[in-house]
Coordinates of C-alpha atoms (C1' of nucleotides) in Angstrom, one line a residue:
Chain M
M1 CA 34.9 110.5 136.5
V2 CA 36.9 108.4 134.1
A3 CA 38.0 106.4 137.1
R4 CA 34.3 105.8 138.1
R5 CA 33.5 104.5 134.7
E6 CA 36.4 102.1 134.9
K7 CA 35.1 100.9 138.2
L8 CA 31.7 100.5 136.7
A9 CA 33.2 98.2 134.1
A10 CA 35.3 96.4 136.8
I11 CA 32.1 95.6 138.7
A12 CA 30.4 94.3 135.6
A13 CA 33.5 92.2 134.9
L14 CA 32.9 90.5 138.3
G15 CA 29.6 89.4 136.9
I16 CA 27.7 91.9 139.1
D17 CA 25.1 94.3 137.8
P18 CA 26.4 97.7 138.7
W19 CA 22.9 99.1 138.7
G20 CA 21.6 96.5 141.1
Q21 CA 18.2 95.1 141.7
R22 CA 15.5 94.7 144.2
I23 CA 16.7 94.0 147.7
D24 CA 14.3 93.0 150.5
D25 CA 14.2 93.0 154.3
H26 CA 16.5 95.9 155.0
T27 CA 16.3 97.8 158.3
P28 CA 16.2 101.6 158.2
I29 CA 19.3 102.9 159.8
A30 CA 17.4 104.7 162.6
A31 CA 15.7 101.4 163.4
A32 CA 19.1 99.6 163.3
R33 CA 20.4 102.1 165.8
A34 CA 17.5 101.4 168.1
H35 CA 18.8 97.9 168.4
S36 CA 22.0 99.2 170.1
G37 CA 20.8 97.8 173.5
A38 CA 20.9 94.3 172.1
V39 CA 24.7 94.5 171.6
V40 CA 26.5 92.6 174.3
Y41 CA 29.8 91.2 175.3
R42 CA 29.6 87.4 175.0
F43 CA 32.0 84.7 176.2
P44 CA 32.7 81.3 174.7
D45 CA 30.8 79.6 177.6
G46 CA 27.7 81.6 176.6
A47 CA 27.8 84.1 179.5
E48 CA 26.9 87.7 178.4
V49 CA 27.8 91.0 179.9
A50 CA 25.9 94.3 179.1
L51 CA 28.1 97.0 177.5
P52 CA 28.8 100.2 179.3
S53 CA 26.6 103.1 178.2
F54 CA 27.9 104.9 175.1
P55 CA 26.9 108.1 173.2
D56 CA 24.2 107.6 170.6
K57 CA 26.5 108.4 167.8
G58 CA 30.3 108.4 167.1
P59 CA 33.1 107.1 169.2
A60 CA 33.1 107.1 173.0
P61 CA 34.4 110.2 174.7
E62 CA 38.1 110.9 175.0
G63 CA 39.7 108.9 177.8
F64 CA 37.3 106.0 177.8
D65 CA 39.2 102.8 177.1
F66 CA 36.9 100.1 175.8
R67 CA 39.8 97.7 175.3
A68 CA 40.7 98.0 178.9
W69 CA 37.1 97.4 179.9
K70 CA 37.0 94.2 177.8
A71 CA 40.3 93.0 179.3
E72 CA 38.8 93.5 182.8
Q73 CA 35.7 91.5 181.8
N74 CA 37.9 88.7 180.3
A75 CA 39.9 88.5 183.6
A76 CA 36.7 88.5 185.6
N77 CA 35.3 85.6 183.6
G78 CA 38.1 83.1 184.0
D79 CA 40.4 84.6 181.4
Q80 CA 38.0 83.7 178.6
K81 CA 38.2 85.9 175.5
G82 CA 34.9 87.6 174.9
E83 CA 33.4 89.0 171.7
V84 CA 31.2 92.0 171.1
T85 CA 28.1 90.8 169.2
G86 CA 24.5 91.9 168.4
P87 CA 21.6 91.3 166.1
S88 CA 22.2 90.4 162.4
L89 CA 20.6 92.8 160.0
R90 CA 20.8 94.4 156.6
V91 CA 21.1 98.1 155.8
C92 CA 21.0 100.0 152.4
G93 CA 22.2 103.4 151.7
R94 CA 24.8 105.8 150.2
V95 CA 28.5 105.7 151.0
V96 CA 29.3 109.2 152.3
L97 CA 32.7 108.6 154.0
N98 CA 35.3 105.9 153.3
R99 CA 38.2 105.3 155.7
S100 CA 40.4 102.5 154.5
A101 CA 42.9 100.8 156.8
G102 CA 44.3 98.4 154.3
K103 CA 42.4 95.1 154.5
L104 CA 39.8 96.7 156.8
V105 CA 37.5 99.5 155.6
F106 CA 35.2 101.8 157.5
I107 CA 32.3 103.3 155.6
S108 CA 29.7 105.8 156.7
L109 CA 26.5 104.7 155.2
R110 CA 23.5 107.1 155.0
D111 CA 19.9 106.5 154.4
M112 CA 16.8 108.7 154.8
T113 CA 16.8 108.1 158.5
G114 CA 20.5 108.6 159.4
D115 CA 24.1 107.4 159.2
L116 CA 25.6 104.1 160.4
Q117 CA 29.3 103.0 160.3
L118 CA 30.1 99.8 158.4
M119 CA 33.2 97.8 159.2
I120 CA 34.3 95.6 156.3
G121 CA 37.2 93.2 156.7
K122 CA 38.8 91.4 153.7
Q123 CA 38.9 88.1 155.6
Q124 CA 35.4 88.5 156.9
V125 CA 33.6 89.1 153.6
G126 CA 35.6 86.8 151.4
D127 CA 34.6 87.1 147.7
A128 CA 32.7 90.3 148.3
W129 CA 36.0 92.1 148.9
A130 CA 36.3 92.4 145.1
I131 CA 33.2 94.6 145.3
V132 CA 34.5 96.6 148.2
E133 CA 37.6 97.5 146.3
Q134 CA 35.5 99.2 143.6
I135 CA 33.4 101.3 146.0
D136 CA 33.5 105.1 145.5
L137 CA 32.0 107.8 147.7
G138 CA 28.4 108.3 146.6
D139 CA 27.8 104.6 145.6
L140 CA 24.7 102.9 146.8
I141 CA 25.3 99.6 148.6
A142 CA 23.6 97.1 150.9
C143 CA 25.4 95.4 153.8
D144 CA 24.5 92.3 155.7
G145 CA 26.2 92.1 159.1
T146 CA 26.2 92.0 162.9
L147 CA 25.6 95.0 165.0
V148 CA 28.6 95.6 167.2
R149 CA 30.7 98.2 169.0
T150 CA 34.2 98.9 167.7
N151 CA 37.2 99.4 170.0
T152 CA 36.3 103.1 170.3
G153 CA 32.7 102.2 171.2
E154 CA 31.0 103.4 168.0
L155 CA 27.9 101.4 167.0
T156 CA 28.9 99.7 163.8
L157 CA 27.6 97.0 161.4
A158 CA 30.4 94.4 161.0
A159 CA 29.9 93.2 157.5
Q160 CA 29.4 89.6 156.5
T161 CA 28.7 90.4 152.9
V162 CA 28.2 93.4 150.7
H163 CA 25.8 94.0 147.8
F164 CA 26.3 96.6 145.1
L165 CA 23.2 98.6 144.3
A166 CA 24.1 101.5 142.1
K167 CA 27.2 103.4 140.9
S168 CA 27.6 107.1 141.3
L169 CA 29.3 108.4 138.2
E170 CA 29.5 112.0 139.5
P171 CA 31.9 112.8 142.4
P172 CA 30.2 114.1 145.6
P173 CA 30.8 117.6 146.8
E174 CA 33.7 118.4 149.1
K175 CA 33.3 116.5 152.4
H176 CA 33.9 119.2 154.9
H177 CA 31.7 121.9 153.4
G178 CA 29.4 120.2 151.0
L179 CA 27.7 122.4 148.3
V180 CA 27.6 126.0 149.5
D181 CA 26.5 128.0 146.5
P182 CA 22.8 128.5 147.0
E183 CA 22.1 128.3 143.3
M184 CA 23.8 124.9 143.0
R185 CA 22.0 123.7 146.1
Q186 CA 18.6 124.6 144.6
R187 CA 19.4 123.4 141.1
M188 CA 20.9 120.1 142.3
R189 CA 18.6 119.6 145.2
Y190 CA 19.4 115.9 145.0
V191 CA 23.0 116.6 145.9
D192 CA 21.9 119.0 148.6
L193 CA 19.6 116.5 150.2
A194 CA 22.1 113.6 149.9
Y195 CA 25.1 115.4 151.4
N196 CA 24.3 118.6 153.2
E197 CA 23.5 118.4 156.9
G198 CA 20.0 119.5 157.9
V199 CA 18.4 119.5 154.5
M200 CA 16.7 116.1 154.8
P201 CA 15.3 116.8 158.3
R202 CA 13.9 120.1 157.0
F203 CA 12.0 118.6 154.1
L204 CA 10.9 115.6 156.3
S205 CA 9.6 118.3 158.7
R206 CA 7.7 119.9 155.9
S207 CA 6.0 116.6 155.1
L208 CA 5.1 116.1 158.8
I209 CA 3.6 119.6 159.0
V210 CA 1.5 119.1 155.9
R211 CA 0.4 115.7 157.2
S212 CA -0.4 117.1 160.6
I213 CA -2.6 119.8 159.2
R214 CA -4.6 117.3 157.1
Q215 CA -5.0 115.1 160.2
S216 CA -6.1 118.0 162.4
L217 CA -8.7 118.9 159.8
A218 CA -9.9 115.4 159.2
E219 CA -10.5 115.1 163.0
R220 CA -12.7 118.2 162.7
R221 CA -14.7 116.7 159.8
F222 CA -13.2 118.9 157.1
V223 CA -13.4 117.6 153.5
E224 CA -10.4 117.9 151.2
V225 CA -11.1 118.9 147.6
E226 CA -9.2 119.8 144.5
G227 CA -10.4 122.9 142.7
P228 CA -9.3 123.9 139.2
T229 CA -5.9 125.5 138.7
L230 CA -6.8 126.9 135.3
H231 CA -9.1 129.9 135.8
S232 CA -10.8 132.1 133.3
I233 CA -11.0 134.8 135.9
A234 CA -8.0 135.2 138.3
G235 CA -10.0 136.0 141.4
G236 CA -9.9 135.6 145.1
A237 CA -6.8 137.7 145.7
A238 CA -5.0 140.8 144.4
A239 CA -2.0 139.6 142.4
R240 CA -0.8 139.5 138.8
P241 CA -1.6 136.1 137.3
F242 CA 0.4 133.9 134.9
T243 CA -1.5 133.6 131.6
T244 CA -1.7 130.5 129.4
H245 CA -3.7 129.3 126.5
H246 CA -6.0 126.4 125.7
N247 CA -5.6 125.5 122.0
A248 CA -8.8 123.5 121.3
L249 CA -11.0 126.1 123.0
D250 CA -8.8 128.9 121.8
I251 CA -9.2 130.8 125.0
D252 CA -6.7 132.5 127.3
L253 CA -6.6 131.1 130.9
F254 CA -4.9 132.2 134.1
L255 CA -3.2 130.0 136.6
R256 CA -5.0 130.4 139.9
I257 CA -3.8 133.1 142.3
A258 CA -6.1 131.9 145.1
L259 CA -8.4 129.0 146.0
E260 CA -11.2 131.0 147.5
L261 CA -14.0 131.4 145.0
H262 CA -14.3 127.7 144.1
L263 CA -14.3 126.6 147.7
K264 CA -17.1 129.0 148.5
R265 CA -19.1 127.6 145.6
L266 CA -18.7 124.2 147.3
L267 CA -20.2 125.7 150.5
V268 CA -23.2 126.7 148.5
G269 CA -23.3 123.1 147.3
G270 CA -23.4 121.9 150.9
I271 CA -19.8 120.8 151.7
E272 CA -20.0 122.5 155.0
R273 CA -16.4 122.1 156.0
V274 CA -14.1 122.2 153.0
Y275 CA -10.5 122.9 152.3
E276 CA -7.8 122.7 149.7
M277 CA -4.1 122.6 150.2
G278 CA -2.4 123.4 147.0
R279 CA -0.2 125.4 144.7
V280 CA -1.1 129.0 143.6
Y281 CA 0.8 131.0 141.1
R282 CA 1.6 134.8 141.3
N283 CA 3.5 136.5 138.6
E284 CA 5.4 138.8 140.9
G285 CA 8.8 139.4 142.3
I286 CA 11.1 136.9 144.0
S287 CA 12.4 137.5 147.4
P288 CA 13.4 135.6 150.6
R289 CA 9.7 135.3 151.3
H290 CA 8.2 135.0 147.8
N291 CA 8.4 132.3 145.2
P292 CA 6.2 132.6 142.1
E293 CA 4.5 129.3 142.9
F294 CA 3.8 128.5 146.5
T295 CA 1.5 126.4 148.6
M296 CA -1.4 127.6 150.6
I297 CA -4.3 126.1 152.4
E298 CA -7.7 127.7 152.4
L299 CA -10.5 126.3 154.5
Y300 CA -14.1 127.3 155.1
Q301 CA -16.4 126.3 157.9
A302 CA -20.1 126.9 157.5
Y303 CA -21.9 128.4 160.5
G304 CA -18.6 129.7 161.9
D305 CA -17.0 133.2 161.8
Y306 CA -13.5 134.7 162.0
R307 CA -13.3 134.0 165.7
S308 CA -13.8 130.2 165.0
M309 CA -11.0 130.5 162.6
M310 CA -8.7 132.1 165.2
D311 CA -9.1 129.1 167.5
L312 CA -8.6 126.7 164.6
T313 CA -5.4 128.5 163.3
E314 CA -3.9 128.2 166.7
A315 CA -4.8 124.6 167.0
L316 CA -3.4 123.7 163.6
I317 CA 0.0 125.3 164.4
I318 CA 0.2 123.9 167.9
E319 CA -0.7 120.4 166.8
A320 CA 1.9 120.6 164.0
I321 CA 4.6 121.5 166.6
D322 CA 3.4 118.5 168.7
R323 CA 4.0 116.2 165.7
L324 CA 7.4 117.7 165.1
R325 CA 8.4 117.3 168.7
E326 CA 7.2 113.7 168.7
A327 CA 9.4 113.0 165.7
G328 CA 12.4 114.7 167.4
Y329 CA 12.6 117.7 165.1
T330 CA 12.0 120.3 167.8
P331 CA 13.7 120.4 171.1
G332 CA 10.7 120.0 173.5
G333 CA 11.8 120.4 177.1
D334 CA 10.2 122.8 179.6
K335 CA 8.9 125.2 176.9
P336 CA 8.1 122.9 174.0
Y337 CA 6.4 125.8 172.0
V338 CA 9.5 128.1 172.1
L339 CA 11.2 127.4 168.8
P340 CA 14.6 128.7 167.6
W341 CA 14.6 131.4 165.0
G342 CA 18.1 132.4 163.8
D343 CA 19.9 133.8 166.9
D344 CA 16.5 134.3 168.5
T345 CA 13.4 132.3 169.4
I346 CA 9.7 132.5 168.6
D347 CA 7.2 131.7 171.4
F348 CA 4.3 129.8 170.1
T349 CA 2.9 129.0 173.5
P350 CA -0.9 129.4 173.3
P351 CA -3.0 131.4 173.5
F352 CA -1.6 133.8 170.9
Q353 CA -2.1 137.5 171.5
R354 CA -5.2 139.2 170.0
R355 CA -5.2 142.9 169.2
T356 CA -7.4 145.1 167.1
Y357 CA -6.1 146.9 164.0
D358 CA -7.0 150.3 165.4
D359 CA -5.4 149.6 168.8
L360 CA -2.2 148.7 167.2
F361 CA -2.4 151.6 164.8
R362 CA -2.9 154.0 167.7
E363 CA 0.0 152.4 169.6
H364 CA 2.6 152.2 166.8
A365 CA 1.7 155.0 164.4
G366 CA 0.8 157.4 167.2
V367 CA -2.3 158.6 165.3
D368 CA -6.0 158.5 166.1
P369 CA -7.2 155.6 163.8
T370 CA -10.7 157.3 163.5
D371 CA -9.3 160.6 162.3
P372 CA -8.8 160.6 158.5
A373 CA -7.3 164.0 158.4
A374 CA -4.6 163.1 161.0
I375 CA -3.9 159.8 159.1
A376 CA -3.5 161.7 155.8
E377 CA -1.1 164.1 157.6
K378 CA 0.9 161.1 158.9
A379 CA 0.9 159.5 155.5
K380 CA 2.2 162.7 153.9
A381 CA 4.9 163.0 156.5
M382 CA 6.0 159.4 155.7
G383 CA 6.2 160.3 152.0
F384 CA 3.1 158.5 150.7
P385 CA 1.3 160.3 147.9
L386 CA -2.1 161.6 148.8
V387 CA -3.4 161.6 145.2
D388 CA -3.1 158.9 142.5
E389 CA -1.7 159.4 139.0
T390 CA -4.9 161.0 137.8
G391 CA -4.8 163.5 140.6
A392 CA -7.8 162.0 142.4
P393 CA -7.5 161.8 146.2
R394 CA -6.6 158.3 147.4
H395 CA -9.1 156.4 149.6
P396 CA -8.4 157.2 153.3
D397 CA -8.3 153.5 154.2
V398 CA -5.6 152.9 151.5
L399 CA -3.5 155.6 153.3
K400 CA -4.3 154.1 156.6
S401 CA -3.2 150.7 155.3
E402 CA 0.1 152.1 154.0
V403 CA 0.9 153.7 157.4
F404 CA -0.1 150.5 159.1
E405 CA 2.2 148.3 157.0
E406 CA 5.1 150.8 157.5
T407 CA 4.8 151.4 161.2
V408 CA 3.0 148.4 162.7
E409 CA 3.8 145.2 160.8
E410 CA 7.6 145.5 161.2
A411 CA 7.1 145.8 165.0
L412 CA 5.0 142.7 165.4
R413 CA 7.1 139.9 166.8
G414 CA 4.1 137.7 167.3
P415 CA 2.5 135.3 167.1
I416 CA -0.2 137.9 167.2
F417 CA -3.7 138.0 165.7
V418 CA -4.5 141.5 164.3
I419 CA -8.3 141.7 164.1
D420 CA -11.0 144.0 162.7
Y421 CA -9.6 145.6 159.5
P422 CA -11.0 148.6 157.7
A423 CA -13.9 147.2 155.6
S424 CA -13.0 149.0 152.4
L425 CA -9.8 146.9 152.1
C426 CA -11.7 143.6 152.4
P427 CA -14.4 143.4 149.7
L428 CA -15.0 139.6 150.3
T429 CA -15.6 140.1 154.0
K430 CA -18.7 140.6 156.2
R431 CA -18.8 143.8 158.1
K432 CA -19.4 144.1 161.8
R433 CA -23.1 144.3 162.6
D434 CA -22.6 147.4 164.8
N435 CA -19.9 149.1 162.7
P436 CA -20.1 148.6 158.9
A437 CA -16.7 150.4 158.4
V438 CA -15.0 147.5 160.1
A439 CA -14.5 144.0 158.5
E440 CA -14.5 140.8 160.5
R441 CA -11.1 139.8 159.5
F442 CA -7.8 138.8 161.2
E443 CA -4.3 138.3 160.0
L444 CA -1.8 136.3 162.0
F445 CA 1.7 138.0 162.1
I446 CA 4.9 136.3 163.2
N447 CA 8.2 138.1 163.0
G448 CA 6.7 140.7 160.7
M449 CA 5.5 138.0 158.3
E450 CA 1.9 137.5 157.4
L451 CA 1.2 133.9 158.1
A452 CA -2.5 133.5 158.0
N453 CA -5.5 135.6 157.0
A454 CA -9.1 134.9 157.9
Y455 CA -12.6 136.4 157.5
T456 CA -16.2 136.1 158.3
E457 CA -17.1 135.5 154.7
L458 CA -19.4 137.8 152.8
N459 CA -22.5 135.9 151.7
D460 CA -24.8 138.7 150.5
P461 CA -24.8 138.3 146.7
D462 CA -26.0 141.9 146.0
L463 CA -23.4 143.5 148.2
Q464 CA -20.8 141.2 146.7
E465 CA -21.7 142.2 143.2
E466 CA -21.6 145.8 144.1
L467 CA -18.2 145.4 145.7
F468 CA -16.9 143.6 142.6
R469 CA -18.0 146.6 140.6
S470 CA -16.6 149.3 142.8
Q471 CA -12.9 150.1 142.3
L472 CA -11.3 151.7 145.2
T473 CA -9.7 155.0 144.2
G474 CA -5.9 154.8 144.5
M475 CA -5.7 151.2 143.5
S476 CA -4.6 150.0 140.1
D477 CA -6.6 147.3 138.3
E478 CA -4.0 144.7 139.1
E479 CA -3.8 145.6 142.8
S480 CA -7.6 145.3 143.1
M481 CA -9.3 142.1 143.9
A482 CA -12.5 143.6 142.6
K483 CA -12.8 141.4 139.5
M484 CA -16.3 140.6 138.5
D485 CA -17.1 136.9 138.6
E486 CA -20.7 136.5 137.5
D487 CA -20.9 132.8 138.2
F488 CA -19.7 133.3 141.7
V489 CA -22.3 135.9 142.4
R490 CA -24.9 133.6 141.0
A491 CA -23.7 130.9 143.3
L492 CA -24.1 133.3 146.3
R493 CA -27.7 134.0 145.1
H494 CA -28.4 130.3 145.7
G495 CA -27.5 130.8 149.3
M496 CA -24.2 130.4 151.1
P497 CA -24.3 129.8 154.9
P498 CA -22.6 132.2 157.3
T499 CA -19.0 131.1 157.2
G500 CA -15.6 131.5 158.6
G501 CA -12.7 131.3 156.1
L502 CA -9.0 130.9 156.6
G503 CA -5.9 131.0 154.5
I504 CA -2.4 129.9 155.7
G505 CA 0.8 130.2 153.7
I506 CA 2.2 126.7 154.1
D507 CA 5.7 127.6 153.0
R508 CA 5.9 130.4 155.5
L509 CA 4.6 128.2 158.3
V510 CA 7.3 125.6 157.4
M511 CA 9.9 128.4 157.4
L512 CA 8.9 129.4 161.0
L513 CA 8.7 125.9 162.3
T514 CA 12.0 124.7 160.8
N515 CA 14.1 127.9 161.5
S516 CA 14.5 128.6 157.8
Q517 CA 15.2 132.2 156.9
T518 CA 14.3 132.0 153.2
I519 CA 11.3 130.4 151.4
R520 CA 13.8 128.8 149.0
D521 CA 15.0 126.6 151.8
V522 CA 11.6 125.0 152.3
I523 CA 10.7 124.7 148.6
L524 CA 12.4 121.7 147.0
F525 CA 12.7 123.2 143.6
P526 CA 12.3 127.0 143.7
L527 CA 12.1 128.9 140.4
L528 CA 15.5 129.4 138.8
R529 CA 16.5 130.6 135.4
P530 CA 17.2 127.7 133.1
E531 CA 20.8 126.7 133.0
K532 CA 23.0 128.2 130.2
Chain V
rG1 C1' 13.1 147.1 137.8
rA2 C1' 17.5 149.9 141.0
rG3 C1' 22.0 149.8 144.0
rC4 C1' 26.1 146.9 146.0
rC5 C1' 28.8 142.3 145.9
rC6 C1' 30.4 137.5 143.7
rG7 C1' 31.9 134.0 139.4
rU8 C1' 39.6 130.7 139.6
rA9 C1' 40.5 122.5 139.4
rG10 C1' 34.8 117.8 140.4
rC11 C1' 33.9 120.6 145.4
rU12 C1' 35.6 124.5 149.2
rC13 C1' 38.7 128.6 148.7
rA14 C1' 43.7 131.7 148.2
rG15 C1' 45.9 134.6 144.3
rU16 C1' 50.0 140.8 146.9
rC17 C1' 51.7 146.3 142.9
rG18 C1' 49.6 144.0 136.1
rG19 C1' 55.0 139.7 135.3
rU20 C1' 55.4 131.3 134.6
rA21 C1' 48.0 129.2 137.9
rG22 C1' 48.0 127.7 144.0
rA23 C1' 46.2 124.9 148.6
rG24 C1' 42.8 121.5 151.1
rC25 C1' 39.2 117.7 150.1
rA26 C1' 38.0 114.4 146.1
rU27 C1' 40.7 111.4 142.0
rC28 C1' 44.9 108.0 140.7
rG29 C1' 49.4 104.7 142.6
rG30 C1' 51.6 102.7 147.3
rA31 C1' 51.6 101.3 153.1
rC32 C1' 48.1 100.0 156.9
rU33 C1' 42.4 94.4 160.2
rU34 C1' 39.3 98.9 165.1
rU35 C1' 39.2 104.0 161.9
rU36 C1' 36.4 108.8 163.3
rA37 C1' 36.7 115.2 158.4
rA38 C1' 41.7 108.3 159.6
rU39 C1' 47.0 108.9 158.9
rC40 C1' 51.6 108.6 156.0
rC41 C1' 54.4 108.7 151.0
rG42 C1' 53.8 109.8 145.8
rU43 C1' 50.6 111.5 141.2
rG44 C1' 47.5 113.7 137.6
rG45 C1' 44.1 117.7 137.1
rG46 C1' 42.7 124.8 134.6
rU47 C1' 38.8 128.1 128.0
rC48 C1' 40.4 132.0 135.7
rG49 C1' 31.7 133.0 133.6
rU50 C1' 31.5 135.0 128.1
rG51 C1' 33.0 138.7 124.5
rG52 C1' 35.6 143.0 123.6
rG53 C1' 39.3 146.9 125.1
rU54 C1' 44.0 149.1 127.5
rU55 C1' 49.1 147.1 127.8
rC56 C1' 55.4 144.5 125.8
rG57 C1' 52.4 141.4 129.1
rA58 C1' 45.5 140.7 132.1
rG59 C1' 42.9 135.8 136.8
rU60 C1' 44.2 141.0 138.3
rC61 C1' 42.6 147.4 135.1
rC62 C1' 38.2 149.3 131.7
rC63 C1' 33.4 148.3 129.0
rA64 C1' 29.3 145.1 127.6
rC65 C1' 26.8 140.7 128.4
rC66 C1' 25.4 136.0 131.1
rG67 C1' 24.4 133.7 135.8
rG68 C1' 24.0 134.1 141.1
rG69 C1' 23.7 136.5 146.1
rC70 C1' 22.2 140.6 149.4
rU71 C1' 19.3 145.1 150.0
rC72 C1' 15.3 147.8 148.1
rA73 C1' 10.9 148.1 144.9
rC74 C1' 6.7 145.0 143.5
rC75 C1' 3.7 141.6 146.8
rA76 C1' -3.5 139.6 150.8

RNA sequence: GAGCCCGUAGCUCAGUCGGUAGAGCAUCGGACUUUUAAUCCGUGGGUCGUGGGUUCGAGUCCCACCGGGCUCACCA
C-alpha cells in the first residue's frame, strides 16, 4: 500500500491528476466486443481479407496458428505484409489483470458490461508509457486504440494512448480465488462486485427483474404509489416490528411490516389498480431466506379476485424470465423456462400447477382435512401441543396449519399454487360464498419456499372489525395479525370494491431466477453486525 | 436463543506429537514488443481474532469473550 501511494505521487509528478476527470465518448466493453466483425486483415494496397472465425472471448483454440494464416494470406496477395486492423474506439474500466512482457503490456480491463484485453506497447503510446509504468491492479484507466486480434486470435484493443482516471490505494483480492469469506463479500460488496465472477450479472439481473415487473404492471394499467414506512400500527401481516420514535410528536412508531392496509385505503379512494414495490422491516431471525429488511411488492386490482391474481402472478414471472433471456442471463434453448437451481432445475413452464389446500393435505399428511379429531391426533403424533400455555385448547385450524407446514410445504417442488385456505387463518380474506370455512387465498410455492400470496380481499367493514377484535386461541399477540386499525375499518365503511390482492417476495423471486441459494446473495448490503 | 465448525501475511490457504512462522497470488528489484491465472531470477512482509490459564516452552491444550459460517428455533 506504501508502493501505491508512491505511484500516486509519481503520477502527480508527471503533471497528471491521479484522480482523473470527466472523459467522454467511451464505448462500453460489450459494445466494443460487438464490433469484432469489423476487424480485418488489410494489405498496403488497400485489399482486405476477413479474419477466420474466433471464439467470443480469450485466445483461439489450441492448435490454431494465426501467424501461419497471416503468412498464407501474405503469400496469396503478392507477398505484401498485411496488418490486422479494426475500428478506433475508447474504453474505460478497472485493471483486473496485468501481464507485462517488457516494453509490451497486456491488461485485462473490466467495466460493467465485461472484460477486454488491452495491448500497450512502449513505442506505440510514446509519452503515455510513463503512465503505464505506474499502473497497479485495481486502477481505473481509459484507453484509446484500435480493435485488433493478437497473434493468438484474442480480440484486443491496441493502445494509441492511455488516460489515468483513478488510483486504487487498496490491493485487490487474490486473483485466482477472489474474496471468499461471505462476511467480507457482504461487508465489502464493492470488492465482491468488482472482482468476483457472477456477482455483477446477478445484481444486474435483479435490476432487470424489478424493471420487468414494473413494465408488466404498467402495461396492465397499474399505478405505482409510495405508502408510509413509518406506521403507528404495524398491521397487514403477523410479524414483530422494529420500533422507533418521533421526537417532535413524542410518539413511538413502527417500521412497516407490510404494505397492505394503505394500498387498500387507496382502492377506497378510487385507484383501481394500485401497487407498491418497496422495503418492509421485520424484527425477526436471520436465515438463508430471511433478512430483517426485504423487498416486496403488493398489488391490488379492483373488480378482480384471487383467480385474477393467479394469472397475473404467472405472467409477471414468465415475463421477467423473458427479459432475462433477452439479456442473455438465462440459457434459453428448447426449454427457456427451465432454470438451473443448484445441481437441479426448476421448471417455470406455464401454466403452473393449481391444487387445493385440502387436496394436498389429504395427499401428504394422509389425514381427512375435514375431520378435526383426526387432525388433532396427527398433530399430537407429530409432537405439536394441543393446548396453549394457559391450558386452553388450540384452534383446530392452527393445528391443521402446523401439520400442513410440516408435511406438505417441504414436499412442494413447484411452481404450484396452493389454493383455498382455512378461513380462520386469513382474517383479511373473503370467504367462499358456498363455504365460509374456506378463504379465497392462494400461496405460490417453489422449492418449499413461499414466493407469493394472494387473496380475494375482505371488503365488509363490520366483518373486518370483528376479525380484528377476535384473537385466535393458540396464537400469541405478536403472531396474530388481528391488530385493530380503526381508520382502516372506517375506510372500508366508505366502500372498497371487490378486489384481488397479491404479494410477492422480490428477494426470493430474484433468488429463484438467478440460482442464488441465500437471500444474502441477492441483497447488496444485508444486515451485518457493525465492524469491531 | 441452542448445537456444531471456523478465525494464521493485503488475499487464498498449509502448519504433524506442544519445541525457531510457511506456500501461492499480490508487493518490491531485474529480464522480456503478441501475453492468456504469462514466464524466469531475486526481495520484503506476521499482535497466529481478543483476554486469561496450564506448561521450561502455546498458532497448537483449557476457559471466557468478540466476529463469522452451517443446522435448528423464530418467521404470511
